[in-house]
PDB file of C-alpha atoms and ligand atoms in Angstrom:
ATOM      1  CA  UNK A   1      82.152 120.307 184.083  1.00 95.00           C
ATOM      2  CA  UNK A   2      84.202 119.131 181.195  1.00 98.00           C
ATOM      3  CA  UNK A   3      82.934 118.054 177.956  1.00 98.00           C
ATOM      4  CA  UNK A   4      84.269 114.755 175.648  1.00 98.00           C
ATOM      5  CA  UNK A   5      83.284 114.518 172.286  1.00 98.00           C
ATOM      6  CA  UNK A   6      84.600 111.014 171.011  1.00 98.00           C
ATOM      7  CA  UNK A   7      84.711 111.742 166.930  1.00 98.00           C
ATOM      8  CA  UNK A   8      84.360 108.074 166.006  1.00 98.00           C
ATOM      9  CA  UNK A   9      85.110 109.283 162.346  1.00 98.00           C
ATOM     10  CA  UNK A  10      85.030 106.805 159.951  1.00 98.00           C
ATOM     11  CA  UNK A  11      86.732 104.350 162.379  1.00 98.00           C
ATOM     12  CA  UNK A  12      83.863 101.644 163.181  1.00 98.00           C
ATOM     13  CA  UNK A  13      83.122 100.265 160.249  1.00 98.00           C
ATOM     14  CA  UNK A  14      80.366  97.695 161.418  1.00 97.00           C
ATOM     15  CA  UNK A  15      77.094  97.829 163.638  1.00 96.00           C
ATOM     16  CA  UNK A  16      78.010  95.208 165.896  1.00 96.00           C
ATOM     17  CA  UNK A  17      81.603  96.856 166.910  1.00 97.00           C
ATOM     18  CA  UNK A  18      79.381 100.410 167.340  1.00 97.00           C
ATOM     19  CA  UNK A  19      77.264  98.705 169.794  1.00 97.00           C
ATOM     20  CA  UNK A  20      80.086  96.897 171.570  1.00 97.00           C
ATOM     21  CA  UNK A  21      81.885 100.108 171.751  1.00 97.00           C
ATOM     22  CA  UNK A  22      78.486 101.828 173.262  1.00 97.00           C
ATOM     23  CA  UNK A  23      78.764  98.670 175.795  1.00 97.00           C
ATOM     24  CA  UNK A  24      81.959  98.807 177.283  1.00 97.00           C
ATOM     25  CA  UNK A  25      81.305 102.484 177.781  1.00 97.00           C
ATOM     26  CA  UNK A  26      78.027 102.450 179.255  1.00 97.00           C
ATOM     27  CA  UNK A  27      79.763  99.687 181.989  1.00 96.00           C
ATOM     28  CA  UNK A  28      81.937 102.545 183.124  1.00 96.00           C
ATOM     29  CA  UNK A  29      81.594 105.078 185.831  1.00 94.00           C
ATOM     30  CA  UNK A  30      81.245 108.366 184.260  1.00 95.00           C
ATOM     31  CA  UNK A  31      82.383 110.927 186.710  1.00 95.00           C
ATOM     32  CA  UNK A  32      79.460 113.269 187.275  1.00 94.00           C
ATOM     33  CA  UNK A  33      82.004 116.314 186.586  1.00 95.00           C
ATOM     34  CA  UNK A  34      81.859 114.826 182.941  1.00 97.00           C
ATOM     35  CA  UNK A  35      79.479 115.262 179.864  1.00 98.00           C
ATOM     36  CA  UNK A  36      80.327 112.643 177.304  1.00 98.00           C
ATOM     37  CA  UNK A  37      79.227 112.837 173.847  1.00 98.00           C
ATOM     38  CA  UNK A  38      79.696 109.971 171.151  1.00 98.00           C
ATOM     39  CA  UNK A  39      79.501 110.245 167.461  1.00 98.00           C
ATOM     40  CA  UNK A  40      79.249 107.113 165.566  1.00 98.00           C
ATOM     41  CA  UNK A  41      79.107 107.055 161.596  1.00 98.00           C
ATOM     42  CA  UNK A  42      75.082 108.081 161.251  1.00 96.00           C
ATOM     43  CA  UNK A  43      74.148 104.826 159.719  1.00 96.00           C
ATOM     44  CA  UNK A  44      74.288 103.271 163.209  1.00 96.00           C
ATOM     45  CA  UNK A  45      72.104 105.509 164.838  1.00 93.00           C
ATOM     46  CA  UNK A  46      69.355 103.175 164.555  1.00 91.00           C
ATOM     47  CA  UNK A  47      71.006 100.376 165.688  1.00 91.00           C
ATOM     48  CA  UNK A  48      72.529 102.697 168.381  1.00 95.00           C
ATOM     49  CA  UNK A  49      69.158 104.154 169.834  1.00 90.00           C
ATOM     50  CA  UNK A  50      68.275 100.458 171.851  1.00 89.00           C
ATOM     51  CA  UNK A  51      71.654 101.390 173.790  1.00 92.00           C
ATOM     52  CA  UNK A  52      70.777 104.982 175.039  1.00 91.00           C
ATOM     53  CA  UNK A  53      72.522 105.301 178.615  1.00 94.00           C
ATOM     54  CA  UNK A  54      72.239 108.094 180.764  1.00 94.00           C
ATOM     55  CA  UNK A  55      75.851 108.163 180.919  1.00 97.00           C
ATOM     56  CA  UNK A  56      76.413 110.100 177.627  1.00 97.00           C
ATOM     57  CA  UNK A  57      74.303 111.251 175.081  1.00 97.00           C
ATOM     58  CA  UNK A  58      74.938 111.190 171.033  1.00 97.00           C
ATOM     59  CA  UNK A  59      76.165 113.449 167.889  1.00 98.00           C
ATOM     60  CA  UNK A  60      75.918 113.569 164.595  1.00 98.00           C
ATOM     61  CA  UNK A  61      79.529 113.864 162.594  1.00 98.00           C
ATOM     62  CA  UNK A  62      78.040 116.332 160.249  1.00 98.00           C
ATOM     63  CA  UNK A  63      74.532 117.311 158.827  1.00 98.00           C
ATOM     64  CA  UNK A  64      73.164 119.592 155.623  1.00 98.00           C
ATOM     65  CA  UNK A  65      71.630 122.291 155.926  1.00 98.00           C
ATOM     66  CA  UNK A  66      68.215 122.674 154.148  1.00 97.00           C
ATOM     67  CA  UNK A  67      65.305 120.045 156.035  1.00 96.00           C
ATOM     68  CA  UNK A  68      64.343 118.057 152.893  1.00 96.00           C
ATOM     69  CA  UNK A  69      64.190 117.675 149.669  1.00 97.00           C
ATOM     70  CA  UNK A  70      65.882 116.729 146.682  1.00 98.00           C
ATOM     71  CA  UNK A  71      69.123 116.272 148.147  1.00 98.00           C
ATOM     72  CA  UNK A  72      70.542 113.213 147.041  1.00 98.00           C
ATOM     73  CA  UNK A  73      72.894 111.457 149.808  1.00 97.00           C
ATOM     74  CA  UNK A  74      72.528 113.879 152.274  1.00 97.00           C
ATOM     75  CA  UNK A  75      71.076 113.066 155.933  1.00 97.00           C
ATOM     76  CA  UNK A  76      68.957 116.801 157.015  1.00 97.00           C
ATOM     77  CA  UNK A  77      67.972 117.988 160.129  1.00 96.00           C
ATOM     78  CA  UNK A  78      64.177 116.422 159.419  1.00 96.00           C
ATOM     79  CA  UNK A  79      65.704 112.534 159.543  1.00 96.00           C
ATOM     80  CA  UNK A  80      66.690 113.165 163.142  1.00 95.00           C
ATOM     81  CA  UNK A  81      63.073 113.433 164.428  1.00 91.00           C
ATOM     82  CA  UNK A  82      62.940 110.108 165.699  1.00 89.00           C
ATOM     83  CA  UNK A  83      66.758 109.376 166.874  1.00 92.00           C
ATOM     84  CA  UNK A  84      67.684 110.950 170.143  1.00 92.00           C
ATOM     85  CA  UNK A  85      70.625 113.501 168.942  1.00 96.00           C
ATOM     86  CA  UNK A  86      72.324 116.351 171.033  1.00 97.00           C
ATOM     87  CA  UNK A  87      75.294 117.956 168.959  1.00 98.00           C
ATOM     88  CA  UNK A  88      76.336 118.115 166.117  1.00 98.00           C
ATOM     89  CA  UNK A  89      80.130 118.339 164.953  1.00 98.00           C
ATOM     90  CA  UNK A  90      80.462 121.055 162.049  1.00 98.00           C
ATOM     91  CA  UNK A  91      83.435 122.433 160.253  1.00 98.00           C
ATOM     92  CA  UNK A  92      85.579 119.347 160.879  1.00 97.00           C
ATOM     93  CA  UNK A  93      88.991 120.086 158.670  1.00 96.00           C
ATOM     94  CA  UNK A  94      88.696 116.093 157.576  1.00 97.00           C
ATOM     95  CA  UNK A  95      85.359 117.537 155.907  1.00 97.00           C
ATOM     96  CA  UNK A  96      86.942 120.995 154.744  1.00 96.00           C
ATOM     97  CA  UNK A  97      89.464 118.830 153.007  1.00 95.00           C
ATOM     98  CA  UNK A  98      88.034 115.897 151.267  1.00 97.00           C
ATOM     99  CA  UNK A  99      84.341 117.222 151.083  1.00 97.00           C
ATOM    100  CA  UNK A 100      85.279 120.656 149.908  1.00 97.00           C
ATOM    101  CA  UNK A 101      83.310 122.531 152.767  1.00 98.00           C
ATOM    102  CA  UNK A 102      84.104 126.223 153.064  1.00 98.00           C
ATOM    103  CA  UNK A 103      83.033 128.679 155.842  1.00 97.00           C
ATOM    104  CA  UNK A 104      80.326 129.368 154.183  1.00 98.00           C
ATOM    105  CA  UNK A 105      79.031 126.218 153.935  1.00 98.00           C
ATOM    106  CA  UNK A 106      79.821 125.429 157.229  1.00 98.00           C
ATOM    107  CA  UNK A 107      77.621 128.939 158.276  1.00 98.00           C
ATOM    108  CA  UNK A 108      75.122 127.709 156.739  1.00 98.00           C
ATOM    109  CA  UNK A 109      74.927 124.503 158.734  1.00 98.00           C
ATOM    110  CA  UNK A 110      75.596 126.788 161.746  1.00 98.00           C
ATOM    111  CA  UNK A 111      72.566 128.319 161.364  1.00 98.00           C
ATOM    112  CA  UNK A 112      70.233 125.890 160.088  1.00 98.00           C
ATOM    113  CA  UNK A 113      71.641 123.301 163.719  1.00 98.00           C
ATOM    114  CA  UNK A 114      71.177 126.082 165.853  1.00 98.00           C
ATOM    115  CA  UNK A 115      67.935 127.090 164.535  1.00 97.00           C
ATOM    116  CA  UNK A 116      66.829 123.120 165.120  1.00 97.00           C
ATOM    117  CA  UNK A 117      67.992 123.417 168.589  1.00 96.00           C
ATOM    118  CA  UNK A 118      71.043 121.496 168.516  1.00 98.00           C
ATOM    119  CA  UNK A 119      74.172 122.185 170.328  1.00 98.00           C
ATOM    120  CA  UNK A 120      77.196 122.755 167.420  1.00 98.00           C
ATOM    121  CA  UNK A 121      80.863 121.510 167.692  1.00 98.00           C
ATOM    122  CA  UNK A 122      82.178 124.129 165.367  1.00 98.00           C
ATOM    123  CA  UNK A 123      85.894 123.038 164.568  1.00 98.00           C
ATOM    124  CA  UNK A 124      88.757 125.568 163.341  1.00 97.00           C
ATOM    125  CA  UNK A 125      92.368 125.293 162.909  1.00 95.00           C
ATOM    126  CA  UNK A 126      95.367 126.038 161.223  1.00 93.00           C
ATOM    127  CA  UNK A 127      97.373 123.509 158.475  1.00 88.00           C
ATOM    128  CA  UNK A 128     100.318 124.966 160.162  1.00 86.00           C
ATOM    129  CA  UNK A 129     101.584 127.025 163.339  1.00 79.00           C
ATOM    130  CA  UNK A 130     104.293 129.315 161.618  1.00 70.00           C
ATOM    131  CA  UNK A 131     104.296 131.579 165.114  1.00 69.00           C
ATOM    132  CA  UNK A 132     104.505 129.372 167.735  1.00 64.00           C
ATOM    133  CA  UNK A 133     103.534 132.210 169.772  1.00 61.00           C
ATOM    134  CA  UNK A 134     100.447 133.855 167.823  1.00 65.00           C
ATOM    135  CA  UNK A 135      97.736 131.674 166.865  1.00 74.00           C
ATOM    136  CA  UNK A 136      97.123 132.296 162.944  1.00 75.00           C
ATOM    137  CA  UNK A 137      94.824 134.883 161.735  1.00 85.00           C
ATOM    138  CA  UNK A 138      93.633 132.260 159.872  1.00 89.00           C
ATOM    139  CA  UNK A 139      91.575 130.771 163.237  1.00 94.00           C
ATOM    140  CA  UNK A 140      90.098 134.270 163.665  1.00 95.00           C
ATOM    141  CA  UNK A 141      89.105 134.466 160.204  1.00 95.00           C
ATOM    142  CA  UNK A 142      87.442 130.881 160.150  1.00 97.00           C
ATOM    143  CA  UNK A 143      85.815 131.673 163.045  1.00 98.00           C
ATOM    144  CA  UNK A 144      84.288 134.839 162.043  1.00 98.00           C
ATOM    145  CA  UNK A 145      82.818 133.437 158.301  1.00 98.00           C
ATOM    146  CA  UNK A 146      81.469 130.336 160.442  1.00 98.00           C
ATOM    147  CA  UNK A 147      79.413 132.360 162.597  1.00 98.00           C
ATOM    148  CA  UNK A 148      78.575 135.363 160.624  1.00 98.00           C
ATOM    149  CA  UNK A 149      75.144 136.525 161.140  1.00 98.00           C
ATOM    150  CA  UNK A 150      73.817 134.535 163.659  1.00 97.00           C
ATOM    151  CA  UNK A 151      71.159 135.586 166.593  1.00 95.00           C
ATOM    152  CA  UNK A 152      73.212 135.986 169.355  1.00 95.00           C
ATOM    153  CA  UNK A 153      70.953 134.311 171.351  1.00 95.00           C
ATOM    154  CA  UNK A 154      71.673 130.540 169.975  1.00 97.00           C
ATOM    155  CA  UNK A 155      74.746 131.157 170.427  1.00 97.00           C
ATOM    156  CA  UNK A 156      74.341 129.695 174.272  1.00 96.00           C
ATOM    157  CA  UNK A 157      74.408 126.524 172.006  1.00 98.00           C
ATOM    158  CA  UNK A 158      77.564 126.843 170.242  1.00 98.00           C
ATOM    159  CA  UNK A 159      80.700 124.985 171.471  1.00 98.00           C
ATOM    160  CA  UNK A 160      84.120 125.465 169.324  1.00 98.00           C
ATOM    161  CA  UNK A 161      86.909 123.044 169.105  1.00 98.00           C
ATOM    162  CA  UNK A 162      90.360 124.190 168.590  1.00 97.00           C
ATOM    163  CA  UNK A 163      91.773 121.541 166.237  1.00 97.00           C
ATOM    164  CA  UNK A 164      94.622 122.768 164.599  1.00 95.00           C
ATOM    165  CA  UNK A 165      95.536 120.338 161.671  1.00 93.00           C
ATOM    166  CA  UNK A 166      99.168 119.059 161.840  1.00 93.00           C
ATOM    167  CA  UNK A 167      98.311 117.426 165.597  1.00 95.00           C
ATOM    168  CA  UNK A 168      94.690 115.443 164.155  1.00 96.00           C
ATOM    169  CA  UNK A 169      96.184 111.777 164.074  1.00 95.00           C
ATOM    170  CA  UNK A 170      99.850 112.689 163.900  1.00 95.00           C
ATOM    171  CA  UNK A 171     100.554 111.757 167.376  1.00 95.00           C
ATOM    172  CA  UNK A 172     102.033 115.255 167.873  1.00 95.00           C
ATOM    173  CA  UNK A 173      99.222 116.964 170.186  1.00 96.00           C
ATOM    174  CA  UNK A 174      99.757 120.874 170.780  1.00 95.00           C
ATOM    175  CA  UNK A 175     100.978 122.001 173.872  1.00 95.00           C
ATOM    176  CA  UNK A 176      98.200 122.843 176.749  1.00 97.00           C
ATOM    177  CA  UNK A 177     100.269 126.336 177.458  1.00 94.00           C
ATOM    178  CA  UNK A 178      99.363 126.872 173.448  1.00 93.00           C
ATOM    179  CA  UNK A 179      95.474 125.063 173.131  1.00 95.00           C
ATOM    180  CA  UNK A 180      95.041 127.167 175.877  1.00 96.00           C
ATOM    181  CA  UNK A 181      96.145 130.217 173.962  1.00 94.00           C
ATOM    182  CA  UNK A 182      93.921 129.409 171.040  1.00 94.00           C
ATOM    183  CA  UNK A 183      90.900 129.283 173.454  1.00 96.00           C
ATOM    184  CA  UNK A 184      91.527 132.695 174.779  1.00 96.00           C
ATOM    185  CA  UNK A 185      91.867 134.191 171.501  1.00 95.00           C
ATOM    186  CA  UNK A 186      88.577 132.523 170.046  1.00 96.00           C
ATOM    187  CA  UNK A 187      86.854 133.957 173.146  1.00 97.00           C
ATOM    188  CA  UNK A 188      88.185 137.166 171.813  1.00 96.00           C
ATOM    189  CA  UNK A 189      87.106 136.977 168.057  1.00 97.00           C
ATOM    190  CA  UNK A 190      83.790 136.056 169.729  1.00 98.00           C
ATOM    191  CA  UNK A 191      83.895 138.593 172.248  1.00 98.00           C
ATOM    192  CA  UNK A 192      84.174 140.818 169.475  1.00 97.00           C
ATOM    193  CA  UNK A 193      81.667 139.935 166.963  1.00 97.00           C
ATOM    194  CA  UNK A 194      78.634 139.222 169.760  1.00 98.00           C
ATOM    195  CA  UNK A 195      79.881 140.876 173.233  1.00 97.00           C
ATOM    196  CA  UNK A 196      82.021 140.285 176.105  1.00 97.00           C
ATOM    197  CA  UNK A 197      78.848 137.973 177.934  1.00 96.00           C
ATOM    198  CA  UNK A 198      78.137 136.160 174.452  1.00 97.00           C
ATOM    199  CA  UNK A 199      82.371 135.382 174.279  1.00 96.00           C
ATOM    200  CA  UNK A 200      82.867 134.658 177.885  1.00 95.00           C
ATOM    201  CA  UNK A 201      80.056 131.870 177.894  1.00 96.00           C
ATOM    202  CA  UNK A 202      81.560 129.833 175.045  1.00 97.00           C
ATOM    203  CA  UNK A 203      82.742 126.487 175.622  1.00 98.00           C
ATOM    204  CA  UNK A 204      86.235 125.954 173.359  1.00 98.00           C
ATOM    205  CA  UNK A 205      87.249 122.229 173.378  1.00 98.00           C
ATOM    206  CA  UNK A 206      90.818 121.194 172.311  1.00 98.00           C
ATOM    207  CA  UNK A 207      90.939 118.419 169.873  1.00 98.00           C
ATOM    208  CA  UNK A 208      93.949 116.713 167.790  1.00 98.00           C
ATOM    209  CA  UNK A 209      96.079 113.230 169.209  1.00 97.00           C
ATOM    210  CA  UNK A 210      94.244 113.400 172.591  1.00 98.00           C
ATOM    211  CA  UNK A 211      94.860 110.033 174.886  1.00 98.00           C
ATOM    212  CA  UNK A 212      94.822 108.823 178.297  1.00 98.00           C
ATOM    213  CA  UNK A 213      98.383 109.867 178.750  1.00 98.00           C
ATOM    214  CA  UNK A 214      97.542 113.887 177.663  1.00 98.00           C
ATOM    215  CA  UNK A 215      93.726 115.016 178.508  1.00 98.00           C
ATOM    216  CA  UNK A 216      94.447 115.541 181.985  1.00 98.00           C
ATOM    217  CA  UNK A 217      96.988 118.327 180.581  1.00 98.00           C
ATOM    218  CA  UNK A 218      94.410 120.147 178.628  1.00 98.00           C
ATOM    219  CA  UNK A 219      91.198 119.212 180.989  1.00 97.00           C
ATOM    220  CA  UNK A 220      93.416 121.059 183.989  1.00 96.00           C
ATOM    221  CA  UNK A 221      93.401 123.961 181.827  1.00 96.00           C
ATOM    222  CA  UNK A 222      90.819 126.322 183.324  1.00 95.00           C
ATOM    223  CA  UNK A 223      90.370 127.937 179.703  1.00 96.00           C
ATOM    224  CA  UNK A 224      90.237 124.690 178.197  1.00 98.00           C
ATOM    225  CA  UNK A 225      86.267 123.754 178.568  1.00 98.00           C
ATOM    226  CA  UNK A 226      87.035 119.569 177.465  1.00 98.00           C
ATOM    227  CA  UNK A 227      88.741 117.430 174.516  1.00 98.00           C
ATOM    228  CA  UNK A 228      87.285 116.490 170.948  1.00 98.00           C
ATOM    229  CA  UNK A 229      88.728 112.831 170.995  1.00 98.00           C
ATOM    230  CA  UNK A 230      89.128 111.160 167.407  1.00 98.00           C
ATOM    231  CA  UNK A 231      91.091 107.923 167.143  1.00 98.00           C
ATOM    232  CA  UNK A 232      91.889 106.998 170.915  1.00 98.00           C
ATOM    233  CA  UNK A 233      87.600 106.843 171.028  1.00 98.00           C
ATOM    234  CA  UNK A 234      87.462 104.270 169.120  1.00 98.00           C
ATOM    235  CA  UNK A 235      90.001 101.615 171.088  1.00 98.00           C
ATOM    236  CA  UNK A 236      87.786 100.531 173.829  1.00 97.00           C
ATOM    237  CA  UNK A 237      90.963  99.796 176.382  1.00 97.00           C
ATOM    238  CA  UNK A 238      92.691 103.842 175.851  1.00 98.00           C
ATOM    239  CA  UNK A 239      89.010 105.457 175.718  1.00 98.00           C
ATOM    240  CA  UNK A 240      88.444 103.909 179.249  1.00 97.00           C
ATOM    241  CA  UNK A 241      92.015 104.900 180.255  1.00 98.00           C
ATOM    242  CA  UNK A 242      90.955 108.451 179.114  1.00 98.00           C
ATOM    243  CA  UNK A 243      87.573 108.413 181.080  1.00 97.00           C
ATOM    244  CA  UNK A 244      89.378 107.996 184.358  1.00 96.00           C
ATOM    245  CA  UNK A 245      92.007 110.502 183.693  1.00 96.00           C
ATOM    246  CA  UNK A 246      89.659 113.457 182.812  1.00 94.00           C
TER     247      UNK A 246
HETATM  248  P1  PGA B   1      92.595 112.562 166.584  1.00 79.33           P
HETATM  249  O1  PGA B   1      91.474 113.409 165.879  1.00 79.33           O
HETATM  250  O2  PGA B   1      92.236 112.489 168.069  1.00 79.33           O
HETATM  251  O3  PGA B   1      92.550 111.224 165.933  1.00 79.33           O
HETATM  252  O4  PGA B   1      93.885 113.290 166.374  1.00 79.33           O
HETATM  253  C1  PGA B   1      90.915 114.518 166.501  1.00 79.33           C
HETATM  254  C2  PGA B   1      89.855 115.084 165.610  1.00 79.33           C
HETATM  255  O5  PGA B   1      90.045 115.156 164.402  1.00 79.33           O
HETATM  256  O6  PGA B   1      88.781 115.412 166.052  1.00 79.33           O
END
């Protein structure tokens, strides 16, 4: 089973192209060796819940951490009640960088989504591969902070995707042979924080300039659990091309 996250972003800009974007997808055949996720911008949700398909299922692009409260601008865990929502994407570097989130920020939305029962797309990466061969210490590091102190037990819930930063919407994806690398060595951080069955059961994703032309490379990988799509999800004609080449 391989997983596809399509990271709409801030991409679809309007509630009409959100729902023809949910259309053209729900027209396709999903193969059943597939669990699709989308993430729209949350202030389509609403609009979005009329076109639930059993074909894929939704997530949230971010979320805060405390359930209510004086918390101006922020959408909490509580607001979901009545919107069907699976995952949630946390520790995206877009939000590291232009909303200031640190690991422990992002720990604390770790905690508080797992807590409500949500599966978490925790994302890491590096700004830049100085080893081509060793994954930074930097990774480990992130990965450690975001998931410090958590009951082991949620963390059947937890999916990470290896994003390193210079490949998100350069056009310059990593190699599979190196994605697949990463994986193996979060597995490992993992391993080591929670146990060899807690590290072994975690899905890693790779995400950054995924298309129909590349996610067969890094779906093939048998480390390599799916793809965290961002831009290509959003042009209806190369996110169908990319459904039939998973
Ligand atoms: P991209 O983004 O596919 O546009 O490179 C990936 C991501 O940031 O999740």
């Amino acid at each position: 089973m391989k997983l596809i996250i399509a990271n709409w972003k801030a991409y679809i800009t309007s509630g009409k192209a959100a729902k023809e974007l949910v259309a053209e997808i729900t027209k396709q055949k999903i193969s059943k060796e597939v669990e699709l996720v989308l993430c729209p911008p949350a202030i389509f949700f609403a609009d979005l819940q009329k076109s639930r398909s059993k074909k894929f299922s939704f997530g949230l692009q971010n979320i805060f951490w405390e359930r209510r409260g004086a918390y101006t601008g922020e959408i909490t865990l509580d607001m979901l009640d009545d919107f069907s929502v699976k995952y949630i994407i946390l520790g995206h570097s877009e939000r590291r960088m232009h909303a200031g989130e640190t690991d422990e920020i992002i720990n604390k939305k770790v905690k508080a989504a797992l807590s409500a029962e949500l599966k978490v797309v925790l994302c890491v990466g590096e700004r830049e591969r100085e080893d081509p061969k060793s994954v930074p210490v930097f990774v480990g590091e992130q990965v450690k902070r975001s998931l410090a102190g958590i009951n082991p037990i949620q963390l059947k819930d937890l999916v990470v995707a290896y994003e390193p930063i210079w490949a998100i919407g350069t056009g310059v994806p990593d190699t599979p042979h190196d994605a697949l690398s990463a994986a193996i060595y979060i597995r490992k951080i993992i391993s080591e924080m929670y146990g060899a069955k807690v590290g072994a059961g975690i899905k890693v994703l790779y995400g950054g300039s995924v298309n129909s032309t590349n996610v067969s490379s890094f779906v093939n990988q048998d480390g390599i659990d799916g793809v965290l799509v961002g831009k290509a999800s959003t042009d209806k004609k190369e996110f169908v091309e990319i459904l039939r080449n998973v």
